[in-house]
Amino acid sequence: MNMPKFYIYEKLFSSSAPQIEPPATPAKYNFIGGHNDPQSIPIDGLADAAATVLKREGHRLAMYNLGEGPRGYSGLRRFLGHKLASHRGISGSPDDILVTSGSIQGLDLVNRLLIEPGDTVLMEMFSFSGALNRARAAGAQVVGVKVDRDGMRVDALEERLATLKREGVAAKYIYIIPTIQNPTGSVLSLERRHRIVELAREYGVPIFEDECYADLAWGIEAPPALFSLAPDVVVHIGSFSKTLSPALRIGYATADPRFLARMVAAKSDGGTGALDQLIAAEYFEHHFDDHMPRLKKALKRKLGVMVEALEREFGTGADLWVPQGGIFLWLELLGHVDVRDLSQPALDAGVAFDPGPAWACSPEDGRSFLRLCFALPDETQIREGISALANACFAVTGIPARGDNRPR
Amino acid sequence: MNMPKFYIYEKLFSSSAPQIEPPATPAKYNFIGGHNDPQSIPIDGLADAAATVLKREGHRLAMYNLGEGPRGYSGLRRFLGHKLASHRGISGSPDDILVTSGSIQGLDLVNRLLIEPGDTVLMEMFSFSGALNRARAAGAQVVGVKVDRDGMRVDALEERLATLKREGVAAKYIYIIPTIQNPTGSVLSLERRHRIVELAREYGVPIFEDECYADLAWGIEAPPALFSLAPDVVVHIGSFSKTLSPALRIGYATADPRFLARMVAAKSDGGTGALDQLIAAEYFEHHFDDHMPRLKKALKRKLGVMVEALEREFGTGADLWVPQGGIFLWLELLGHVDVRDLSQPALDAGVAFDPGPAWACSPEDGRSFLRLCFALPDETQIREGISALANACFAVTGIPARGDNRPR
């Protein structure tokens, strides 16, 4: 199509219309985003599930929401009810669950219900960039809460809540990723969970719990979800993006039934894709308990390769936050490196990574950090990519001076 | 789950948070919404397509957007490019197409880009309630343009545009469903299409063309899409909801490349469901040209049954707008009936219909109209349902006094 000069829309855009973003540069060594392990997609299992579920439910595709209403496919909500009960300590009926189009929609729905411009929300000081950006786009000020390698620090949370209270600010929620935190990979202890729930009640600030990675813990037995401890003050969301596929858009939410009903009212998208729902439900109904150990084994192996490569290439030049599971490794480059200076040289060397500042409530806190996804590249790509990253880093910063036991 | 009395969210809701809606009452005779014919869902074809496409593309499910970026599965956009060229006169490359999560998302994206509170948009006086409600929710005032059985009246459009211009109002778009209009079922002539494009250029108001039903025309050869006549001033959206399944959430948009790029930037949902996209593309790639005649034949037959039932039961008490295709029949009850008085008595008799006022820019204009979807119920249900509707109508209004050639 030729691009005409006349542009009728020129003066018609609303003041909040988003600008065009440049397309991402494809990188040979792709450590960005939340992609997963291609070899762990259960292709045959999904094809079998498709055949079975289409035969059983196919005629219902003629109706919006399969004729079931806006909460999502009942078979999927039934599976989720079982999974949440057996894996996350959450009891409840399928009617207490809302299927969402990815957990991102869960974020949007909660923000839609709670946030007005000028509001305040709390998050771990390092957190999911999507949650940060969406809260900000809704007009919220995001206040960071200090974390350590065991997750959100409860003393820091209490101090923040007390300060906000003194200032007369009613924060709208405490967003937290307690189990395999993104990006730090930490798992919050049961003791901290109980204390955070107490603080939420004491200060009247609900908890917004994101458990997208909770089924991918292998280094530790994940304590029960915050929602299981206090369903009255926690909104709980999760996703199939990390357990099955991020290209499928399936997430879920559970909360106080009155709050969940308002999330349903806000979900005005005509439903979540039916084939995504039907096929994922049918597959997981029968294979969740064999798929997950297989996937975790593959991810654990790739993490091992990445940790080994980082230790070899960066030595003491990097401080690794080795995760308890999941798909991300968070690390700090020592020597006051600013990773924003490293992004383009790394891309030039074929390496894409996520820079810490985009994952930090206060970007400066993340200046020396970067997040690497180890799930997508194969083992050779991980080794070569980390080596290329170390070389690019050395060229820019002089760090790390040694790699592979040799000086650069 | 027990419902706790304590409700932490009570005072935290934003002023624009939507209220809980009561669930729709299931009706024995369901003529509401945009459901389709259950027997026309190509179950085996979809299962075969799923097996084929998963085998070919399955590993890519490990990546967001199948690793292709936010415009949607390239195979689907390729199919859409062919379909738009061969069926709607639209030329362009797959890169000129954006896959959306239903055409509803197309509405949301365009509104997001163009509408601010206080803006004005133009629509056919009877139009899709979703388009009306979403424009209003975005803060727009909707100005209706008179229609007749051949679609939007160009004299009425010109008069509205001139009036707005005199008032110094720059309308944001002219939303129009030119081919199988919803709810009236009309098809706009080529002559009117050319004139509307001229008016859009003359007044600098873009056209927002919704072609959700265009592939379902059987009474007439549909003239080319408005977009094909003037790609520089038309945003064109469509959907697979009516041609394949409304439970799948697949729509599409094409527009000036600069405008489309901003729609892409506004589509921040992490992508449209991949299995919905993959399977629909694979099925339609090979079967669009045999599926559509089969589906249209089934729908035409059901429409015939409904028209026959309405003529028998309502006689001269109703004025039918027999459509040129699609899934809806729009009709006017004569004798100044207000259909809002009829909704509950009809539901009590097991009949659900869509009341005209919800499909009218000025609700009073639709007071005697109702929209019936004939695609979902089977032939017996159509006959029984129309009879039950006529009886309920007679009980409330005394009209129609005769049915089935007997007095009531």
mmCIF file of N, CA, C and O in Angstrom, chain A residues 250-332:
data_model
loop_
_atom_site.group_PDB
_atom_site.id
_atom_site.type_symbol
_atom_site.label_atom_id
_atom_site.label_comp_id
_atom_site.label_asym_id
_atom_site.label_seq_id
_atom_site.Cartn_x
_atom_site.Cartn_y
_atom_site.Cartn_z
ATOM 1 N N ILE A 250 -4.189 -16.852 28.425
ATOM 2 C CA ILE A 250 -5.058 -17.342 29.486
ATOM 3 C C ILE A 250 -4.472 -17.004 30.840
ATOM 4 O O ILE A 250 -3.369 -17.433 31.176
ATOM 5 N N GLY A 251 -5.200 -16.229 31.584
ATOM 6 C CA GLY A 251 -4.882 -15.971 32.973
ATOM 7 C C GLY A 251 -6.123 -16.206 33.802
ATOM 8 O O GLY A 251 -7.155 -16.642 33.275
ATOM 9 N N TYR A 252 -6.020 -15.965 35.094
ATOM 10 C CA TYR A 252 -7.183 -16.150 35.953
ATOM 11 C C TYR A 252 -7.068 -15.249 37.166
ATOM 12 O O TYR A 252 -5.991 -14.741 37.488
ATOM 13 N N ALA A 253 -8.211 -15.045 37.799
ATOM 14 C CA ALA A 253 -8.252 -14.204 38.987
ATOM 15 C C ALA A 253 -9.243 -14.792 39.968
ATOM 16 O O ALA A 253 -10.232 -15.417 39.579
ATOM 17 N N THR A 254 -8.942 -14.628 41.256
ATOM 18 C CA THR A 254 -9.924 -14.936 42.284
ATOM 19 C C THR A 254 -9.795 -13.872 43.371
ATOM 20 O O THR A 254 -8.726 -13.293 43.557
ATOM 21 N N ALA A 255 -10.901 -13.607 44.037
ATOM 22 C CA ALA A 255 -10.946 -12.510 45.008
ATOM 23 C C ALA A 255 -12.246 -12.622 45.788
ATOM 24 O O ALA A 255 -13.070 -13.501 45.510
ATOM 25 N N ASP A 256 -12.420 -11.754 46.770
ATOM 26 C CA ASP A 256 -13.722 -11.614 47.428
ATOM 27 C C ASP A 256 -14.802 -11.621 46.343
ATOM 28 O O ASP A 256 -14.671 -10.920 45.339
ATOM 29 N N PRO A 257 -15.847 -12.432 46.504
ATOM 30 C CA PRO A 257 -16.831 -12.587 45.422
ATOM 31 C C PRO A 257 -17.434 -11.262 44.952
ATOM 32 O O PRO A 257 -17.742 -11.110 43.767
ATOM 33 N N ARG A 258 -17.585 -10.321 45.871
ATOM 34 C CA ARG A 258 -18.150 -9.035 45.461
ATOM 35 C C ARG A 258 -17.164 -8.271 44.569
ATOM 36 O O ARG A 258 -17.544 -7.601 43.620
ATOM 37 N N PHE A 259 -15.872 -8.378 44.937
ATOM 38 C CA PHE A 259 -14.857 -7.710 44.112
ATOM 39 C C PHE A 259 -14.730 -8.412 42.762
ATOM 40 O O PHE A 259 -14.645 -7.771 41.712
ATOM 41 N N LEU A 260 -14.745 -9.751 42.796
ATOM 42 C CA LEU A 260 -14.619 -10.500 41.549
ATOM 43 C C LEU A 260 -15.776 -10.170 40.596
ATOM 44 O O LEU A 260 -15.580 -10.047 39.388
ATOM 45 N N ALA A 261 -16.974 -10.000 41.160
ATOM 46 C CA ALA A 261 -18.132 -9.671 40.317
ATOM 47 C C ALA A 261 -17.924 -8.332 39.619
ATOM 48 O O ALA A 261 -18.361 -8.143 38.476
ATOM 49 N N ARG A 262 -17.243 -7.419 40.283
ATOM 50 C CA ARG A 262 -16.968 -6.137 39.613
ATOM 51 C C ARG A 262 -15.875 -6.291 38.564
ATOM 52 O O ARG A 262 -15.889 -5.618 37.538
ATOM 53 N N MET A 263 -14.928 -7.190 38.811
ATOM 54 C CA MET A 263 -13.949 -7.481 37.750
ATOM 55 C C MET A 263 -14.668 -8.051 36.520
ATOM 56 O O MET A 263 -14.351 -7.707 35.378
ATOM 57 N N VAL A 264 -15.648 -8.920 36.763
ATOM 58 C CA VAL A 264 -16.422 -9.480 35.646
ATOM 59 C C VAL A 264 -17.121 -8.355 34.881
ATOM 60 O O VAL A 264 -17.107 -8.314 33.647
ATOM 61 N N ALA A 265 -17.703 -7.424 35.616
ATOM 62 C CA ALA A 265 -18.408 -6.310 34.967
ATOM 63 C C ALA A 265 -17.449 -5.468 34.135
ATOM 64 O O ALA A 265 -17.816 -4.924 33.097
ATOM 65 N N ALA A 266 -16.190 -5.366 34.597
ATOM 66 C CA ALA A 266 -15.207 -4.540 33.881
ATOM 67 C C ALA A 266 -14.615 -5.266 32.679
ATOM 68 O O ALA A 266 -13.994 -4.646 31.819
ATOM 69 N N LYS A 267 -14.803 -6.590 32.624
ATOM 70 C CA LYS A 267 -14.211 -7.372 31.526
ATOM 71 C C LYS A 267 -15.156 -7.340 30.327
ATOM 72 O O LYS A 267 -15.945 -8.239 30.104
ATOM 73 N N SER A 268 -15.027 -6.314 29.518
ATOM 74 C CA SER A 268 -16.001 -6.074 28.450
ATOM 75 C C SER A 268 -15.429 -6.459 27.088
ATOM 76 O O SER A 268 -15.667 -5.783 26.100
ATOM 77 N N ASP A 269 -14.692 -7.559 27.030
ATOM 78 C CA ASP A 269 -14.009 -7.924 25.780
ATOM 79 C C ASP A 269 -14.743 -8.987 24.981
ATOM 80 O O ASP A 269 -14.212 -9.479 23.985
ATOM 81 N N GLY A 270 -15.945 -9.359 25.396
ATOM 82 C CA GLY A 270 -16.675 -10.401 24.685
ATOM 83 C C GLY A 270 -16.167 -11.798 24.989
ATOM 84 O O GLY A 270 -16.557 -12.766 24.338
ATOM 85 N N GLY A 271 -15.315 -11.927 26.010
ATOM 86 C CA GLY A 271 -14.811 -13.250 26.390
ATOM 87 C C GLY A 271 -13.348 -13.431 26.037
ATOM 88 O O GLY A 271 -12.775 -12.656 25.277
ATOM 89 N N THR A 272 -12.764 -14.461 26.627
ATOM 90 C CA THR A 272 -11.385 -14.855 26.328
ATOM 91 C C THR A 272 -11.440 -15.960 25.272
ATOM 92 O O THR A 272 -12.379 -16.760 25.249
ATOM 93 N N GLY A 273 -10.449 -15.983 24.378
ATOM 94 C CA GLY A 273 -10.453 -16.907 23.245
ATOM 95 C C GLY A 273 -10.827 -18.336 23.615
ATOM 96 O O GLY A 273 -10.207 -18.950 24.475
ATOM 97 N N ALA A 274 -11.838 -18.884 22.930
ATOM 98 C CA ALA A 274 -12.400 -20.170 23.333
ATOM 99 C C ALA A 274 -11.473 -21.340 23.039
ATOM 100 O O ALA A 274 -11.386 -22.277 23.836
ATOM 101 N N LEU A 275 -10.780 -21.318 21.900
ATOM 102 C CA LEU A 275 -9.919 -22.467 21.602
ATOM 103 C C LEU A 275 -8.739 -22.495 22.560
ATOM 104 O O LEU A 275 -8.338 -23.565 23.032
ATOM 105 N N ASP A 276 -8.188 -21.338 22.872
ATOM 106 C CA ASP A 276 -7.138 -21.285 23.896
ATOM 107 C C ASP A 276 -7.641 -21.923 25.194
ATOM 108 O O ASP A 276 -6.958 -22.755 25.806
ATOM 109 N N GLN A 277 -8.835 -21.528 25.607
ATOM 110 C CA GLN A 277 -9.368 -22.033 26.881
ATOM 111 C C GLN A 277 -9.667 -23.526 26.832
ATOM 112 O O GLN A 277 -9.307 -24.283 27.734
ATOM 113 N N LEU A 278 -10.376 -23.934 25.785
ATOM 114 C CA LEU A 278 -10.817 -25.330 25.694
ATOM 115 C C LEU A 278 -9.634 -26.282 25.654
ATOM 116 O O LEU A 278 -9.598 -27.299 26.370
ATOM 117 N N ILE A 279 -8.662 -25.950 24.807
ATOM 118 C CA ILE A 279 -7.560 -26.883 24.585
ATOM 119 C C ILE A 279 -6.620 -26.903 25.793
ATOM 120 O O ILE A 279 -6.179 -27.974 26.235
ATOM 121 N N ALA A 280 -6.336 -25.741 26.368
ATOM 122 C CA ALA A 280 -5.487 -25.716 27.563
ATOM 123 C C ALA A 280 -6.145 -26.476 28.710
ATOM 124 O O ALA A 280 -5.494 -27.235 29.431
ATOM 125 N N ALA A 281 -7.451 -26.285 28.882
ATOM 126 C CA ALA A 281 -8.148 -26.969 29.976
ATOM 127 C C ALA A 281 -8.112 -28.475 29.790
ATOM 128 O O ALA A 281 -7.825 -29.233 30.717
ATOM 129 N N GLU A 282 -8.390 -28.903 28.564
ATOM 130 C CA GLU A 282 -8.427 -30.340 28.299
ATOM 131 C C GLU A 282 -7.042 -30.960 28.492
ATOM 132 O O GLU A 282 -6.912 -32.052 29.060
ATOM 133 N N TYR A 283 -6.023 -30.249 28.042
ATOM 134 C CA TYR A 283 -4.668 -30.785 28.203
ATOM 135 C C TYR A 283 -4.276 -30.841 29.674
ATOM 136 O O TYR A 283 -3.814 -31.877 30.172
ATOM 137 N N PHE A 284 -4.451 -29.732 30.376
ATOM 138 C CA PHE A 284 -3.999 -29.679 31.775
ATOM 139 C C PHE A 284 -4.829 -30.566 32.695
ATOM 140 O O PHE A 284 -4.330 -31.076 33.699
ATOM 141 N N GLU A 285 -6.102 -30.727 32.370
ATOM 142 C CA GLU A 285 -6.969 -31.626 33.154
ATOM 143 C C GLU A 285 -6.307 -33.001 33.297
ATOM 144 O O GLU A 285 -6.348 -33.627 34.342
ATOM 145 N N HIS A 286 -5.668 -33.438 32.244
ATOM 146 C CA HIS A 286 -5.073 -34.774 32.254
ATOM 147 C C HIS A 286 -3.559 -34.776 32.403
ATOM 148 O O HIS A 286 -2.990 -35.816 32.756
ATOM 149 N N HIS A 287 -2.898 -33.650 32.123
ATOM 150 C CA HIS A 287 -1.432 -33.688 32.024
ATOM 151 C C HIS A 287 -0.688 -32.662 32.854
ATOM 152 O O HIS A 287 0.533 -32.576 32.754
ATOM 153 N N PHE A 288 -1.401 -31.868 33.666
ATOM 154 C CA PHE A 288 -0.686 -30.856 34.447
ATOM 155 C C PHE A 288 0.401 -31.504 35.301
ATOM 156 O O PHE A 288 1.534 -31.017 35.356
ATOM 157 N N ASP A 289 0.068 -32.613 35.910
ATOM 158 C CA ASP A 289 1.000 -33.218 36.861
ATOM 159 C C ASP A 289 2.151 -33.981 36.213
ATOM 160 O O ASP A 289 3.106 -34.353 36.896
ATOM 161 N N ASP A 290 2.076 -34.248 34.922
ATOM 162 C CA ASP A 290 3.295 -34.759 34.279
ATOM 163 C C ASP A 290 4.014 -33.678 33.457
ATOM 164 O O ASP A 290 5.226 -33.722 33.281
ATOM 165 N N HIS A 291 3.244 -32.687 32.983
ATOM 166 C CA HIS A 291 3.883 -31.610 32.221
ATOM 167 C C HIS A 291 4.787 -30.753 33.099
ATOM 168 O O HIS A 291 5.914 -30.408 32.704
ATOM 169 N N MET A 292 4.320 -30.417 34.287
ATOM 170 C CA MET A 292 5.076 -29.458 35.103
ATOM 171 C C MET A 292 6.459 -29.977 35.517
ATOM 172 O O MET A 292 7.445 -29.244 35.393
ATOM 173 N N PRO A 293 6.570 -31.215 36.014
ATOM 174 C CA PRO A 293 7.924 -31.697 36.359
ATOM 175 C C PRO A 293 8.855 -31.718 35.141
ATOM 176 O O PRO A 293 10.038 -31.394 35.255
ATOM 177 N N ARG A 294 8.301 -32.069 33.980
ATOM 178 C CA ARG A 294 9.110 -32.106 32.765
ATOM 179 C C ARG A 294 9.608 -30.708 32.411
ATOM 180 O O ARG A 294 10.790 -30.507 32.119
ATOM 181 N N LEU A 295 8.700 -29.737 32.459
ATOM 182 C CA LEU A 295 9.074 -28.359 32.138
ATOM 183 C C LEU A 295 10.091 -27.828 33.147
ATOM 184 O O LEU A 295 11.097 -27.210 32.779
ATOM 185 N N LYS A 296 9.836 -28.093 34.427
ATOM 186 C CA LYS A 296 10.749 -27.580 35.451
ATOM 187 C C LYS A 296 12.144 -28.180 35.299
ATOM 188 O O LYS A 296 13.147 -27.496 35.481
ATOM 189 N N LYS A 297 12.201 -29.443 34.938
ATOM 190 C CA LYS A 297 13.493 -30.085 34.730
ATOM 191 C C LYS A 297 14.261 -29.401 33.592
ATOM 192 O O LYS A 297 15.466 -29.129 33.694
ATOM 193 N N ALA A 298 13.562 -29.112 32.503
ATOM 194 C CA ALA A 298 14.210 -28.451 31.359
ATOM 195 C C ALA A 298 14.694 -27.058 31.747
ATOM 196 O O ALA A 298 15.796 -26.635 31.366
ATOM 197 N N LEU A 299 13.866 -26.334 32.513
ATOM 198 C CA LEU A 299 14.234 -24.970 32.897
ATOM 199 C C LEU A 299 15.398 -24.978 33.880
ATOM 200 O O LEU A 299 16.323 -24.160 33.796
ATOM 201 N N LYS A 300 15.347 -25.925 34.807
ATOM 202 C CA LYS A 300 16.418 -26.018 35.809
ATOM 203 C C LYS A 300 17.755 -26.284 35.132
ATOM 204 O O LYS A 300 18.790 -25.715 35.484
ATOM 205 N N ARG A 301 17.714 -27.133 34.123
ATOM 206 C CA ARG A 301 18.929 -27.453 33.383
ATOM 207 C C ARG A 301 19.478 -26.214 32.664
ATOM 208 O O ARG A 301 20.673 -25.932 32.701
ATOM 209 N N LYS A 302 18.593 -25.464 32.032
ATOM 210 C CA LYS A 302 19.032 -24.244 31.335
ATOM 211 C C LYS A 302 19.557 -23.211 32.324
ATOM 212 O O LYS A 302 20.552 -22.520 32.036
ATOM 213 N N LEU A 303 18.908 -23.100 33.470
ATOM 214 C CA LEU A 303 19.412 -22.172 34.491
ATOM 215 C C LEU A 303 20.826 -22.564 34.902
ATOM 216 O O LEU A 303 21.711 -21.713 35.032
ATOM 217 N N GLY A 304 21.030 -23.880 35.078
ATOM 218 C CA GLY A 304 22.362 -24.361 35.447
ATOM 219 C C GLY A 304 23.413 -23.966 34.415
ATOM 220 O O GLY A 304 24.508 -23.508 34.757
ATOM 221 N N VAL A 305 23.054 -24.091 33.148
ATOM 222 C CA VAL A 305 23.986 -23.714 32.075
ATOM 223 C C VAL A 305 24.274 -22.219 32.132
ATOM 224 O O VAL A 305 25.422 -21.783 31.989
ATOM 225 N N MET A 306 23.239 -21.443 32.395
ATOM 226 C CA MET A 306 23.439 -19.993 32.427
ATOM 227 C C MET A 306 24.288 -19.575 33.631
ATOM 228 O O MET A 306 25.192 -18.734 33.505
ATOM 229 N N VAL A 307 24.010 -20.156 34.788
ATOM 230 C CA VAL A 307 24.782 -19.804 35.990
ATOM 231 C C VAL A 307 26.259 -20.161 35.775
ATOM 232 O O VAL A 307 27.156 -19.362 36.069
ATOM 233 N N GLU A 308 26.483 -21.342 35.218
ATOM 234 C CA GLU A 308 27.850 -21.777 34.945
ATOM 235 C C GLU A 308 28.546 -20.806 33.991
ATOM 236 O O GLU A 308 29.697 -20.394 34.205
ATOM 237 N N ALA A 309 27.825 -20.412 32.925
ATOM 238 C CA ALA A 309 28.408 -19.493 31.936
ATOM 239 C C ALA A 309 28.684 -18.127 32.564
ATOM 240 O O ALA A 309 29.738 -17.520 32.320
ATOM 241 N N LEU A 310 27.761 -17.656 33.378
ATOM 242 C CA LEU A 310 27.958 -16.345 34.018
ATOM 243 C C LEU A 310 29.138 -16.381 34.976
ATOM 244 O O LEU A 310 29.937 -15.444 35.035
ATOM 245 N N GLU A 311 29.243 -17.476 35.750
ATOM 246 C CA GLU A 311 30.364 -17.563 36.697
ATOM 247 C C GLU A 311 31.689 -17.628 35.949
ATOM 248 O O GLU A 311 32.681 -17.023 36.360
ATOM 249 N N ARG A 312 31.677 -18.354 34.840
ATOM 250 C CA ARG A 312 32.899 -18.475 34.070
ATOM 251 C C ARG A 312 33.267 -17.141 33.431
ATOM 252 O O ARG A 312 34.418 -16.713 33.460
ATOM 253 N N GLU A 313 32.284 -16.451 32.862
ATOM 254 C CA GLU A 313 32.570 -15.243 32.079
ATOM 255 C C GLU A 313 32.683 -13.985 32.941
ATOM 256 O O GLU A 313 33.428 -13.076 32.611
ATOM 257 N N PHE A 314 31.880 -13.917 33.999
ATOM 258 C CA PHE A 314 31.858 -12.686 34.799
ATOM 259 C C PHE A 314 32.600 -12.827 36.118
ATOM 260 O O PHE A 314 32.971 -11.821 36.724
ATOM 261 N N GLY A 315 32.810 -14.072 36.579
ATOM 262 C CA GLY A 315 33.526 -14.275 37.832
ATOM 263 C C GLY A 315 32.959 -13.415 38.949
ATOM 264 O O GLY A 315 31.739 -13.374 39.150
ATOM 265 N N THR A 316 33.815 -12.686 39.610
ATOM 266 C CA THR A 316 33.357 -11.851 40.717
ATOM 267 C C THR A 316 32.821 -10.504 40.227
ATOM 268 O O THR A 316 32.487 -9.641 41.029
ATOM 269 N N GLY A 317 32.744 -10.323 38.920
ATOM 270 C CA GLY A 317 32.226 -9.055 38.377
ATOM 271 C C GLY A 317 30.716 -8.963 38.422
ATOM 272 O O GLY A 317 30.161 -7.900 38.137
ATOM 273 N N ALA A 318 30.052 -10.058 38.761
ATOM 274 C CA ALA A 318 28.592 -10.040 38.804
ATOM 275 C C ALA A 318 28.094 -10.770 40.044
ATOM 276 O O ALA A 318 28.693 -11.762 40.470
ATOM 277 N N ASP A 319 27.020 -10.262 40.595
ATOM 278 C CA ASP A 319 26.380 -10.890 41.755
ATOM 279 C C ASP A 319 25.053 -11.494 41.293
ATOM 280 O O ASP A 319 24.124 -10.760 40.952
ATOM 281 N N LEU A 320 25.004 -12.824 41.254
ATOM 282 C CA LEU A 320 23.812 -13.495 40.729
ATOM 283 C C LEU A 320 22.768 -13.690 41.827
ATOM 284 O O LEU A 320 23.106 -14.093 42.936
ATOM 285 N N TRP A 321 21.508 -13.415 41.499
ATOM 286 C CA TRP A 321 20.397 -13.760 42.390
ATOM 287 C C TRP A 321 19.811 -15.077 41.849
ATOM 288 O O TRP A 321 18.803 -15.050 41.136
ATOM 289 N N VAL A 322 20.437 -16.170 42.173
ATOM 290 C CA VAL A 322 19.988 -17.438 41.581
ATOM 291 C C VAL A 322 18.566 -17.735 42.056
ATOM 292 O O VAL A 322 18.300 -17.781 43.253
ATOM 293 N N PRO A 323 17.631 -17.893 41.104
ATOM 294 C CA PRO A 323 16.215 -18.011 41.486
ATOM 295 C C PRO A 323 15.855 -19.402 42.001
ATOM 296 O O PRO A 323 16.583 -20.368 41.770
ATOM 297 N N GLN A 324 14.717 -19.464 42.667
ATOM 298 C CA GLN A 324 14.197 -20.735 43.192
ATOM 299 C C GLN A 324 13.351 -21.458 42.156
ATOM 300 O O GLN A 324 12.711 -22.457 42.466
ATOM 301 N N GLY A 325 13.345 -20.940 40.943
ATOM 302 C CA GLY A 325 12.532 -21.521 39.880
ATOM 303 C C GLY A 325 12.256 -20.450 38.844
ATOM 304 O O GLY A 325 12.905 -19.407 38.827
ATOM 305 N N GLY A 326 11.325 -20.723 37.954
ATOM 306 C CA GLY A 326 10.919 -19.714 36.980
ATOM 307 C C GLY A 326 11.776 -19.705 35.734
ATOM 308 O O GLY A 326 12.348 -20.731 35.345
ATOM 309 N N ILE A 327 11.856 -18.535 35.104
ATOM 310 C CA ILE A 327 12.521 -18.417 33.809
ATOM 311 C C ILE A 327 13.525 -17.273 33.761
ATOM 312 O O ILE A 327 14.157 -17.050 32.738
ATOM 313 N N PHE A 328 13.668 -16.541 34.884
ATOM 314 C CA PHE A 328 14.526 -15.355 34.879
ATOM 315 C C PHE A 328 15.662 -15.467 35.879
ATOM 316 O O PHE A 328 15.498 -16.000 36.975
ATOM 317 N N LEU A 329 16.789 -14.872 35.497
ATOM 318 C CA LEU A 329 17.892 -14.687 36.433
ATOM 319 C C LEU A 329 18.177 -13.194 36.527
ATOM 320 O O LEU A 329 18.343 -12.517 35.510
ATOM 321 N N TRP A 330 18.217 -12.714 37.750
ATOM 322 C CA TRP A 330 18.441 -11.291 38.032
ATOM 323 C C TRP A 330 19.879 -11.165 38.532
ATOM 324 O O TRP A 330 20.312 -11.979 39.349
ATOM 325 N N LEU A 331 20.623 -10.238 38.000
ATOM 326 C CA LEU A 331 21.999 -10.134 38.461
ATOM 327 C C LEU A 331 22.454 -8.685 38.469
ATOM 328 O O LEU A 331 21.938 -7.841 37.730
ATOM 329 N N GLU A 332 23.406 -8.446 39.342
ATOM 330 C CA GLU A 332 23.948 -7.102 39.498
ATOM 331 C C GLU A 332 25.379 -7.098 38.986
ATOM 332 O O GLU A 332 26.173 -7.967 39.357
#
